[in-house]
PDB file of C-alpha atoms in Angstrom:
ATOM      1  CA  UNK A 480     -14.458   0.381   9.122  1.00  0.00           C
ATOM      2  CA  UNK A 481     -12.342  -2.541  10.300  1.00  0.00           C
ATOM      3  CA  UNK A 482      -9.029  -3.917   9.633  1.00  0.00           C
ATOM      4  CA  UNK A 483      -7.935  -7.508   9.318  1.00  0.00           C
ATOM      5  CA  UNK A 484      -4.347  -8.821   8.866  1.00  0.00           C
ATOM      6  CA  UNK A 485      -5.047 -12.589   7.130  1.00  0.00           C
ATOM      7  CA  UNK A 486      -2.071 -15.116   7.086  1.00  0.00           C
ATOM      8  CA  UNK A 487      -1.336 -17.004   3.775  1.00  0.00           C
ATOM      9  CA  UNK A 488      -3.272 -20.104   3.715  1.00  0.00           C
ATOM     10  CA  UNK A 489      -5.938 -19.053   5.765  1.00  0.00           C
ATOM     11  CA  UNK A 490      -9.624 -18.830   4.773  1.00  0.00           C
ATOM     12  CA  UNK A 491     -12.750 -16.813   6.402  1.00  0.00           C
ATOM     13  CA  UNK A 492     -16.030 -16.063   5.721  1.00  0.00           C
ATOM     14  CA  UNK A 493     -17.081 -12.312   5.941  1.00  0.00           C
ATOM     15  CA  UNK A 494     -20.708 -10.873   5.929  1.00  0.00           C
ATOM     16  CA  UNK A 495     -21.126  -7.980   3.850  1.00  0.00           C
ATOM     17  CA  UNK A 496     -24.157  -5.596   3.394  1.00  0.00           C
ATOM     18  CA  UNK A 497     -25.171  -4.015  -0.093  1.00  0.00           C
ATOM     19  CA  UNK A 498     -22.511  -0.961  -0.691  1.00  0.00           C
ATOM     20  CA  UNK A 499     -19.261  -2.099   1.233  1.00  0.00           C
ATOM     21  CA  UNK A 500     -16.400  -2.043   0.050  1.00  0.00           C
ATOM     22  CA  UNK A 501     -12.876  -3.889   0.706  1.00  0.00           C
ATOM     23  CA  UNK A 502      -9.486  -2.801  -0.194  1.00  0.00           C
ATOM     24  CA  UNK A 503      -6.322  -4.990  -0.251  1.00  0.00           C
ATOM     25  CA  UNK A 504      -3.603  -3.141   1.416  1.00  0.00           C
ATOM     26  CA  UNK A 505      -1.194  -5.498   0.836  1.00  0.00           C
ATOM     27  CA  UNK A 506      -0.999  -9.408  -0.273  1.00  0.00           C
ATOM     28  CA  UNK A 507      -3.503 -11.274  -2.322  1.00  0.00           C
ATOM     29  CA  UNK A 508      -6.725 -12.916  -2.251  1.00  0.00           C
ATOM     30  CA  UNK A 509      -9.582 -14.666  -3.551  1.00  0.00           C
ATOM     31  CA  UNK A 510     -13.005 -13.630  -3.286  1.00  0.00           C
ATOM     32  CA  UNK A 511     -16.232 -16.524  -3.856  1.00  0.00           C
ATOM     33  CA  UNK A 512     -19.346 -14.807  -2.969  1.00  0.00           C
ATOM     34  CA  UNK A 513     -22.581 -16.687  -3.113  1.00  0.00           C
ATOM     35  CA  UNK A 514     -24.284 -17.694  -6.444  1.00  0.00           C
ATOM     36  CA  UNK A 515     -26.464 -15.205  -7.620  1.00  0.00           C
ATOM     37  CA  UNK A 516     -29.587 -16.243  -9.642  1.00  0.00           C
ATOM     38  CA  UNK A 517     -30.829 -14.208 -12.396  1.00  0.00           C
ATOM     39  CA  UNK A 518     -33.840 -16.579 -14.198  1.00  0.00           C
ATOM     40  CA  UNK A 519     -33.042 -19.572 -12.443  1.00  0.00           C
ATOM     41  CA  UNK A 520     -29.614 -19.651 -13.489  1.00  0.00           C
ATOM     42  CA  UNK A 521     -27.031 -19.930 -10.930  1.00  0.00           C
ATOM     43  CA  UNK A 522     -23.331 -18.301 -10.904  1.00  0.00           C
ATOM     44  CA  UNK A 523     -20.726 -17.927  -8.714  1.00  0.00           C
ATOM     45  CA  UNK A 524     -18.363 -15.128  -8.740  1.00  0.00           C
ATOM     46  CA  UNK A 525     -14.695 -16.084  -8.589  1.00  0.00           C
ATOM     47  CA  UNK A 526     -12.380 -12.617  -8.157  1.00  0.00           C
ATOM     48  CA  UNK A 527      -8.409 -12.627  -7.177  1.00  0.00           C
ATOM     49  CA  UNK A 528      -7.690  -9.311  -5.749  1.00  0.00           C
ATOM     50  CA  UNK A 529      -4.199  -8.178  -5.264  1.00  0.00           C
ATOM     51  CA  UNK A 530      -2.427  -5.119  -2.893  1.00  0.00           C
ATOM     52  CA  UNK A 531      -4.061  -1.804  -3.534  1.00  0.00           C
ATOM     53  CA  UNK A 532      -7.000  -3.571  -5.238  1.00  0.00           C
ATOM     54  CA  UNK A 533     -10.922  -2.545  -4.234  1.00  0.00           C
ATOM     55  CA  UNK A 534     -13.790  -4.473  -4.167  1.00  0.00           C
ATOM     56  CA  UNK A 535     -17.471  -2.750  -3.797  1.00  0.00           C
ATOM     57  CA  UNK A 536     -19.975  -5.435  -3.080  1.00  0.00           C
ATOM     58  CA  UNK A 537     -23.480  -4.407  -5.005  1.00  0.00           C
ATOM     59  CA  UNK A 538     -25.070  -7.624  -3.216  1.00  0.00           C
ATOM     60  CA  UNK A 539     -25.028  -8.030   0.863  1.00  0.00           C
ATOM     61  CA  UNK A 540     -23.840 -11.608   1.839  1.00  0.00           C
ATOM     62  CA  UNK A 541     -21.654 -13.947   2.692  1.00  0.00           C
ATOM     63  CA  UNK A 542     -18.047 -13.731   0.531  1.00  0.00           C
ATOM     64  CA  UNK A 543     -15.510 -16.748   1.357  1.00  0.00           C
ATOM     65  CA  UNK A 544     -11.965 -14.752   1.278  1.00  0.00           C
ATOM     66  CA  UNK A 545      -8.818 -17.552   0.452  1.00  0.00           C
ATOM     67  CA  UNK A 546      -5.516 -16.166   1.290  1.00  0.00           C
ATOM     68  CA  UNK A 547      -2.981 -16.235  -1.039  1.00  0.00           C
ATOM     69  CA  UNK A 548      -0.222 -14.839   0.154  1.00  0.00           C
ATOM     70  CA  UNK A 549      -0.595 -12.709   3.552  1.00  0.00           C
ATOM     71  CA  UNK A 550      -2.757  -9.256   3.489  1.00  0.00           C
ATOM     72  CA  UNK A 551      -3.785  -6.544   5.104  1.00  0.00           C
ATOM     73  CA  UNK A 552      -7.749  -5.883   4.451  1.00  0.00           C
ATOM     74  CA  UNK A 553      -9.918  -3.243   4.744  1.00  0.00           C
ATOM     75  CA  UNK A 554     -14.045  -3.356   5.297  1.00  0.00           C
ATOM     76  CA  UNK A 555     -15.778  -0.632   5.574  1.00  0.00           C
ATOM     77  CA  UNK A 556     -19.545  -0.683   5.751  1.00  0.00           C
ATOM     78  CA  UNK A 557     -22.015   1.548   4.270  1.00  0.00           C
ATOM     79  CA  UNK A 558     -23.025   4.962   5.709  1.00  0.00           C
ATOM     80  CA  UNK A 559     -26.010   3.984   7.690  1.00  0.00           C
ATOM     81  CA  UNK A 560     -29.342   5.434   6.444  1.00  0.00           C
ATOM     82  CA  UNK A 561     -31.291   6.319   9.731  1.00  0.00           C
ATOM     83  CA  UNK A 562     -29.582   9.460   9.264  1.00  0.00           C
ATOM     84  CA  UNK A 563     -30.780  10.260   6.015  1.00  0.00           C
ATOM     85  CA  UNK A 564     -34.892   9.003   7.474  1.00  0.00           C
ATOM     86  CA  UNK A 565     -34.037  11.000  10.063  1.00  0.00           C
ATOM     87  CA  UNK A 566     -33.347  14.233   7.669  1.00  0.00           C
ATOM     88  CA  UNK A 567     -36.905  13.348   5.544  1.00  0.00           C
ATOM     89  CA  UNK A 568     -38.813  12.250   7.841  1.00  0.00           C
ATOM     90  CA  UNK A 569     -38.464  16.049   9.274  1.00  0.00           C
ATOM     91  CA  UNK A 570     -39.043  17.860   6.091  1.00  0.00           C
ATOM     92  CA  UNK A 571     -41.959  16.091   5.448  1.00  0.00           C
ATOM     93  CA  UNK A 572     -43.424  17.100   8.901  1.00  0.00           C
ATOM     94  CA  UNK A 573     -42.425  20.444   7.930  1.00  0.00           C
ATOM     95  CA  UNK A 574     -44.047  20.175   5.077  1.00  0.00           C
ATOM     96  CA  UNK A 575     -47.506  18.524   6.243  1.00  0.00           C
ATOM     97  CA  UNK A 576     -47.346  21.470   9.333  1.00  0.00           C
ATOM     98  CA  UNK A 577     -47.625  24.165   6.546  1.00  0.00           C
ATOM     99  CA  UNK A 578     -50.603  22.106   3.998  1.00  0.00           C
ATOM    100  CA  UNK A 579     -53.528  23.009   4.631  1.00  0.00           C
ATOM    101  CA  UNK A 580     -56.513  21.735   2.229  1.00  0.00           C
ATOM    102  CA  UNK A 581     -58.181  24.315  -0.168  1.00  0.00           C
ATOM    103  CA  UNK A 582     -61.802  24.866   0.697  1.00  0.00           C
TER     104      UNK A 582
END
């Protein structure tokens, strides 16, 4: 997780992965993420988020944030899933060690 205090006026561009999520602490701004296709058809999403508002991004990529008037923002990232490999990948060991064929 990482915090960002944006002044009004200012603009950045923020990489997200698939499952983060933002939250407005405070202020207000507004959120362009890239078009998304869906048969060829292109859309952009437009979103104004204001203080103690939360955004979960389905999608990874690039979001432009415009500052409306000066926030405090929240990002916090996806739990990683090496973990969770980790976990399976063990159980299915387990699980091959005790298999054995039929004759």
């Amino acid at each position: 997780m990482y915090r960002n205090s944006i002044r009004q006026g200012q603009s950045m561009h923020c990489l997200l992965t698939a499952g983060s999520t933002l939250y407005i602490k405070s202020g207000k701004l507004r959120l362009i993420a890239l078009p998304q296709f869906l048969e060829g058809v292109a859309w952009q999403i437009d979103t104004v988020l204001d203080a103690d508002s939360v955004y979960y991004s389905e999608h990874g990529g690039w979001v432009e944030l415009q500052v409306l008037q000066a926030c405090d923002l929240l990002v916090q990232r996806p739990e990683p899933t090496q973990h969770w490999l980790h976990v399976l990948s063990g159980a299915w060991q387990a699980l091959q060690a005790g298999w054995r064929p039929s004759p």
